[in-house]
Every structure is written in C-alpha cells, then in structure tokens.
Short mmCIF file of C-alpha atoms in Angstrom, two decimals:
data_model
loop_
_atom_site.label_atom_id
_atom_site.label_comp_id
_atom_site.label_asym_id
_atom_site.label_seq_id
_atom_site.Cartn_x
_atom_site.Cartn_y
_atom_site.Cartn_z
CA ASP A 112 7.68 -23.98 -56.65
CA ALA A 113 5.93 -21.56 -54.37
CA LYS A 114 4.17 -18.93 -56.46
CA THR A 115 2.06 -15.92 -55.62
CA THR A 116 -1.20 -14.49 -56.91
CA GLN A 117 -2.00 -10.80 -56.69
CA PRO A 118 -4.74 -8.62 -58.16
CA PRO A 119 -3.40 -6.79 -61.22
CA SER A 120 -4.44 -3.33 -60.08
CA MET A 121 -5.91 -1.35 -57.17
CA ASP A 122 -6.78 2.25 -56.39
CA CYS A 123 -6.53 3.96 -53.04
CA ALA A 124 -7.46 7.46 -51.90
CA GLU A 125 -4.63 9.61 -50.64
CA GLY A 126 -4.36 9.47 -46.85
CA ARG A 127 -6.26 6.21 -46.59
CA ALA A 128 -4.81 2.81 -45.82
CA ALA A 129 -3.87 0.71 -48.83
CA ASN A 130 -4.34 -3.02 -48.29
CA LEU A 131 -2.66 -5.18 -50.89
CA PRO A 132 -3.51 -8.89 -50.78
CA CYS A 133 -1.40 -11.83 -51.87
CA ASN A 134 -2.11 -15.54 -52.07
CA HIS A 135 0.74 -18.01 -51.66
CA SER A 136 -1.09 -21.25 -50.96
CA THR A 137 1.88 -23.51 -51.85
CA ILE A 138 4.34 -21.81 -49.52
CA SER A 139 6.44 -24.19 -47.47
CA GLY A 140 7.19 -23.94 -43.79
CA ASN A 141 10.56 -22.23 -44.00
CA GLU A 142 9.84 -19.81 -46.85
CA TYR A 143 9.67 -16.11 -46.12
CA VAL A 144 7.22 -13.75 -47.77
CA TYR A 145 8.83 -10.63 -49.20
CA TRP A 146 7.28 -7.45 -50.53
CA TYR A 147 8.97 -5.14 -52.99
CA ARG A 148 7.72 -2.18 -54.93
CA GLN A 149 8.80 -0.66 -58.19
CA ILE A 150 8.25 2.94 -59.03
CA HIS A 151 8.20 3.68 -62.73
CA SER A 152 11.61 3.36 -64.43
CA GLN A 153 13.43 2.35 -61.24
CA GLY A 154 14.62 -0.97 -59.86
CA PRO A 155 12.44 -2.76 -57.29
CA GLN A 156 12.82 -1.56 -53.74
CA TYR A 157 12.59 -3.74 -50.65
CA ILE A 158 9.65 -2.99 -48.32
CA ILE A 159 9.26 -5.72 -45.72
CA HIS A 160 9.42 -9.47 -45.18
CA GLY A 161 8.08 -12.00 -42.70
CA LEU A 162 7.84 -15.69 -41.89
CA LYS A 163 4.95 -16.29 -39.48
CA ASN A 164 4.40 -13.26 -37.32
CA ASN A 165 3.05 -9.91 -38.38
CA GLU A 166 5.77 -7.38 -39.08
CA THR A 167 5.91 -3.59 -39.09
CA ASN A 168 8.57 -1.13 -40.16
CA GLU A 169 8.68 2.52 -41.10
CA MET A 170 7.25 1.81 -44.55
CA ALA A 171 4.50 -0.72 -44.03
CA SER A 172 2.92 -3.54 -42.05
CA LEU A 173 2.72 -7.16 -43.13
CA ILE A 174 -0.10 -9.38 -41.93
CA ILE A 175 0.37 -13.12 -42.55
CA THR A 176 -2.54 -15.50 -41.98
CA GLU A 177 -2.10 -18.28 -39.46
CA ASP A 178 -2.02 -20.94 -42.18
CA ARG A 179 0.51 -18.77 -44.10
CA LYS A 180 -1.39 -19.19 -47.33
CA SER A 181 -1.98 -15.50 -47.78
CA SER A 182 -0.71 -12.15 -46.60
CA THR A 183 -1.63 -8.47 -46.79
CA LEU A 184 0.68 -5.52 -47.14
CA ILE A 185 -0.69 -2.41 -45.44
CA LEU A 186 0.44 1.11 -46.25
CA PRO A 187 -1.25 2.94 -43.38
CA HIS A 188 -1.53 6.42 -44.93
CA ALA A 189 -1.00 6.20 -48.66
CA THR A 190 0.60 9.15 -50.43
CA LEU A 191 0.90 9.94 -54.12
CA ARG A 192 4.50 8.73 -53.97
CA ASP A 193 3.26 5.26 -53.06
CA THR A 194 1.91 4.82 -56.58
CA ALA A 195 3.93 1.85 -57.84
CA VAL A 196 3.80 -1.82 -58.73
CA TYR A 197 3.91 -3.98 -55.60
CA TYR A 198 5.36 -7.48 -55.75
CA CYS A 199 4.66 -10.23 -53.25
CA ILE A 200 7.40 -12.83 -53.47
CA VAL A 201 8.32 -16.16 -52.01
CA ARG A 202 11.49 -18.06 -52.66
CA ASN A 203 11.60 -20.21 -55.76
CA THR A 204 13.50 -23.47 -55.69
CA GLY A 205 17.20 -22.81 -55.96
CA ASN A 206 16.90 -19.81 -53.67
CA GLN A 207 15.70 -17.41 -56.35
CA PHE A 208 12.78 -15.03 -56.16
CA TYR A 209 9.75 -15.45 -58.41
CA PHE A 210 8.35 -11.98 -59.01
CA GLY A 211 5.21 -12.42 -61.04
CA THR A 212 3.46 -9.34 -62.40
CA GLY A 213 2.51 -7.69 -59.11
CA THR A 214 -0.27 -5.24 -58.24
CA SER A 215 -0.26 -1.79 -59.78
CA LEU A 216 -1.37 0.57 -57.01
CA THR A 217 -2.62 4.02 -57.95
CA VAL A 218 -3.03 6.52 -55.15
CA ILE A 219 -5.68 9.05 -56.09
CA PRO A 220 -5.59 12.65 -54.81
CA ASP B 1133 23.60 1.08 -47.78
CA VAL B 1134 24.26 -1.55 -50.39
CA LYS B 1135 24.67 -0.09 -53.80
CA VAL B 1136 24.15 -1.95 -57.05
CA THR B 1137 25.32 0.03 -60.04
CA GLN B 1138 24.47 -0.75 -63.64
CA SER B 1139 26.87 0.89 -66.03
CA SER B 1140 24.34 2.24 -68.51
CA ARG B 1141 20.85 3.62 -68.03
CA TYR B 1142 19.98 3.53 -71.72
CA LEU B 1143 21.59 1.60 -74.58
CA VAL B 1144 20.80 1.35 -78.27
CA LYS B 1145 22.47 -1.45 -80.19
CA ARG B 1146 22.17 -2.93 -83.67
CA THR B 1147 20.93 -6.40 -84.46
CA GLY B 1148 23.81 -8.88 -84.42
CA GLU B 1149 26.05 -6.82 -82.16
CA LYS B 1150 27.65 -8.35 -79.08
CA VAL B 1151 26.37 -6.45 -76.06
CA PHE B 1152 27.80 -6.31 -72.55
CA LEU B 1153 25.69 -5.15 -69.61
CA GLU B 1154 27.75 -4.52 -66.51
CA CYS B 1155 26.68 -4.66 -62.88
CA VAL B 1156 28.79 -3.85 -59.83
CA GLN B 1157 27.86 -4.13 -56.15
CA ASP B 1158 29.84 -2.69 -53.29
CA MET B 1159 28.86 -4.74 -50.25
CA ASP B 1160 30.61 -8.06 -50.77
CA HIS B 1161 27.41 -9.93 -51.65
CA GLU B 1162 27.86 -13.53 -52.76
CA ASN B 1163 24.75 -13.82 -54.93
CA MET B 1164 24.03 -11.79 -58.05
CA PHE B 1165 21.17 -11.97 -60.51
CA TRP B 1166 20.10 -10.69 -63.93
CA TYR B 1167 16.42 -10.17 -64.71
CA ARG B 1168 14.62 -8.74 -67.68
CA GLN B 1169 11.33 -6.93 -67.36
CA ASP B 1170 8.72 -6.65 -70.10
CA PRO B 1171 5.19 -5.24 -69.99
CA GLY B 1172 2.68 -7.84 -68.83
CA LEU B 1173 5.37 -10.40 -68.05
CA GLY B 1174 6.88 -9.06 -64.85
CA LEU B 1175 10.47 -9.79 -63.93
CA ARG B 1176 11.97 -12.94 -65.39
CA LEU B 1177 15.24 -14.43 -64.23
CA ILE B 1178 17.89 -14.84 -66.92
CA TYR B 1179 20.98 -16.02 -65.02
CA PHE B 1180 22.31 -15.91 -61.49
CA SER B 1181 25.54 -16.58 -59.68
CA TYR B 1182 26.13 -17.80 -56.16
CA ASP B 1183 29.80 -16.91 -56.11
CA VAL B 1184 32.81 -16.01 -58.22
CA LYS B 1185 33.09 -18.08 -61.41
CA MET B 1186 29.78 -19.78 -60.66
CA LYS B 1187 26.71 -19.36 -62.82
CA GLU B 1188 23.30 -20.93 -63.07
CA LYS B 1189 20.60 -20.62 -65.71
CA GLY B 1190 17.38 -18.95 -64.75
CA ASP B 1191 14.05 -19.22 -66.50
CA ILE B 1192 14.99 -17.60 -69.82
CA PRO B 1193 18.74 -18.03 -70.48
CA GLU B 1194 18.52 -18.51 -74.25
CA GLY B 1195 20.49 -15.92 -76.18
CA TYR B 1196 22.40 -14.77 -73.10
CA SER B 1197 25.56 -15.66 -71.23
CA VAL B 1198 27.16 -14.27 -68.08
CA SER B 1199 30.56 -13.74 -66.54
CA ARG B 1200 31.55 -13.43 -62.88
CA GLU B 1201 35.32 -13.13 -62.66
CA LYS B 1202 35.25 -10.94 -59.56
CA LYS B 1203 32.86 -11.05 -56.65
CA GLU B 1204 31.62 -7.52 -57.11
CA ARG B 1205 30.96 -7.68 -60.85
CA PHE B 1206 28.39 -9.67 -62.81
CA SER B 1207 28.20 -9.15 -66.55
CA LEU B 1208 25.35 -10.11 -68.86
CA ILE B 1209 26.35 -10.80 -72.45
CA LEU B 1210 24.11 -10.83 -75.48
CA GLU B 1211 26.18 -12.80 -77.97
CA SER B 1212 24.25 -11.56 -81.00
CA ALA B 1213 21.61 -9.03 -80.10
CA SER B 1214 18.15 -9.45 -81.58
CA THR B 1215 15.13 -7.17 -81.55
CA ASN B 1216 13.27 -9.49 -79.15
CA GLN B 1217 15.93 -8.73 -76.57
CA THR B 1218 14.76 -5.13 -76.38
CA SER B 1219 13.83 -4.85 -72.72
CA MET B 1220 14.60 -3.38 -69.30
CA TYR B 1221 17.43 -5.35 -67.68
CA LEU B 1222 17.73 -5.37 -63.91
CA CYS B 1223 20.68 -6.56 -61.86
CA ALA B 1224 20.33 -7.55 -58.21
CA SER B 1225 22.59 -8.78 -55.45
CA ARG B 1226 22.00 -10.57 -52.21
CA LEU B 1227 24.02 -11.64 -49.24
CA GLY B 1228 24.39 -15.40 -49.28
CA GLY B 1229 23.60 -17.66 -46.38
CA ALA B 1230 20.32 -18.85 -44.89
CA ILE B 1231 17.76 -19.40 -47.56
CA GLY B 1232 15.14 -16.74 -47.81
CA VAL B 1233 16.38 -14.56 -45.02
CA SER B 1234 18.11 -11.74 -46.80
CA GLY B 1235 16.45 -9.87 -49.60
CA TYR B 1236 17.64 -8.46 -52.86
CA THR B 1237 19.06 -5.05 -53.66
CA PHE B 1238 18.41 -3.94 -57.21
CA GLY B 1239 20.17 -1.60 -59.57
CA SER B 1240 18.28 1.13 -61.41
CA GLY B 1241 18.07 -0.89 -64.60
CA THR B 1242 19.38 -0.65 -68.15
CA ARG B 1243 16.85 -0.02 -70.89
CA LEU B 1244 18.22 -1.75 -73.97
CA THR B 1245 16.82 -1.13 -77.42
CA VAL B 1246 17.98 -3.36 -80.28
CA VAL B 1247 17.32 -1.89 -83.72
#
C-alpha cells in the first residue's frame, strides 16, 4: 500500500510561502498524489492533485519530483486562514485514501 | 458544488444505545465512505460503499455496520455504543470511475460522545 510521510508540524510567517513536504516512496506509476486540508472542526477540503507534472490552481501549487517519490505543496502567500492540518494522500489498495496524521501548519502574524 | 450533509453536528448517546449516523450527498456519487478521526491517529476508514447495497470493510470496522439502500444515503450504525467510540465521524463521497482521478468531498463531521 502506498503510504505517505509528512512532518507533524510547521510554522510559516504570514505573507511568506509555505512549503509542505511529503514523501511517498512506494507510490506506483498510476497513483495520483492528492492534498487536502482540514481547518479545525470542519471536514477535510480538497486543495490540489497531480500525477507527474507540476500543477497550479487558485489555492496552491504542487511540485512532484521526477521520480515521484516526493512532492511539495506550496501556498505562495500564506494567510492566517491557511492555518490547518494538511494531508498528503495517495490511493490505498481498493481505491481508498490513506490519510495519515498530516502536517499541522501554523501561520504566524 | 457537491454537497455532503451529515445529519447531526453533535450527538451525545449512552453506552449500549444503538446509534445511527446519517450522510446524504446530492451529486449522484457512486462511492461513499465513513471515517473516524481521533487526536494523534488521523483519519481512519471504517466502511465504504462503491454502489447501492454494496459495502466493504475499511481498516477499523469492528463495532460498526453500514447501510446503503439508496445511492445518495450512507448510514453508519453503532450497534451498541461504547465509550471508545467517542470520536469525530466524517462522511465522504466520490464519483466512481478511473482509479485515483476524482477526489473526495467531505461532510462537516459529527462529533459523537458516548457517556
């Protein structure tokens, strides 16, 4: 089963870029990498996903290494509202998501 | 936008009670999931369903059952609630089809306390 490893916590200054790393060394060739975030007391919210190429949307950018064994989520200008737990996810066998414990990002004023 | 609605935001139940947690989605998604979330343990999959009347065990199905009689509704049942089932319960749905392509949409969660 493809699993992910993330640092448990990170801080980022408001207005700066937040770079959240994720290792997924057992990912297989057709598995996508997804990122979700969970703000306190809410359900997880989709951010972005990718397969091989870097992706960008209105929320974030996703950089995937060429060997696909790791990726980085980039929030280009972090705000206080970006304080949340960020989950990097790959598909588990049976087409389920394995969430893990994520990275708790604190954006500091 | 897809909406996943969980019927209760907060519930308090007594030990031994039968508890029903309801989840409804409005976008004709085939797949539905129930997770529980506990501090330090992340989200853990309890049960999921690929379609009506289908169900599969997740990682921690013990003490739970599910029902999917209609496509839009996925119910989680605690047959005899126990205090170790106090947790945040999250429902999610997903369009079926190509593996890994479409993501999940989550409900806001039900915080269940068993006393």
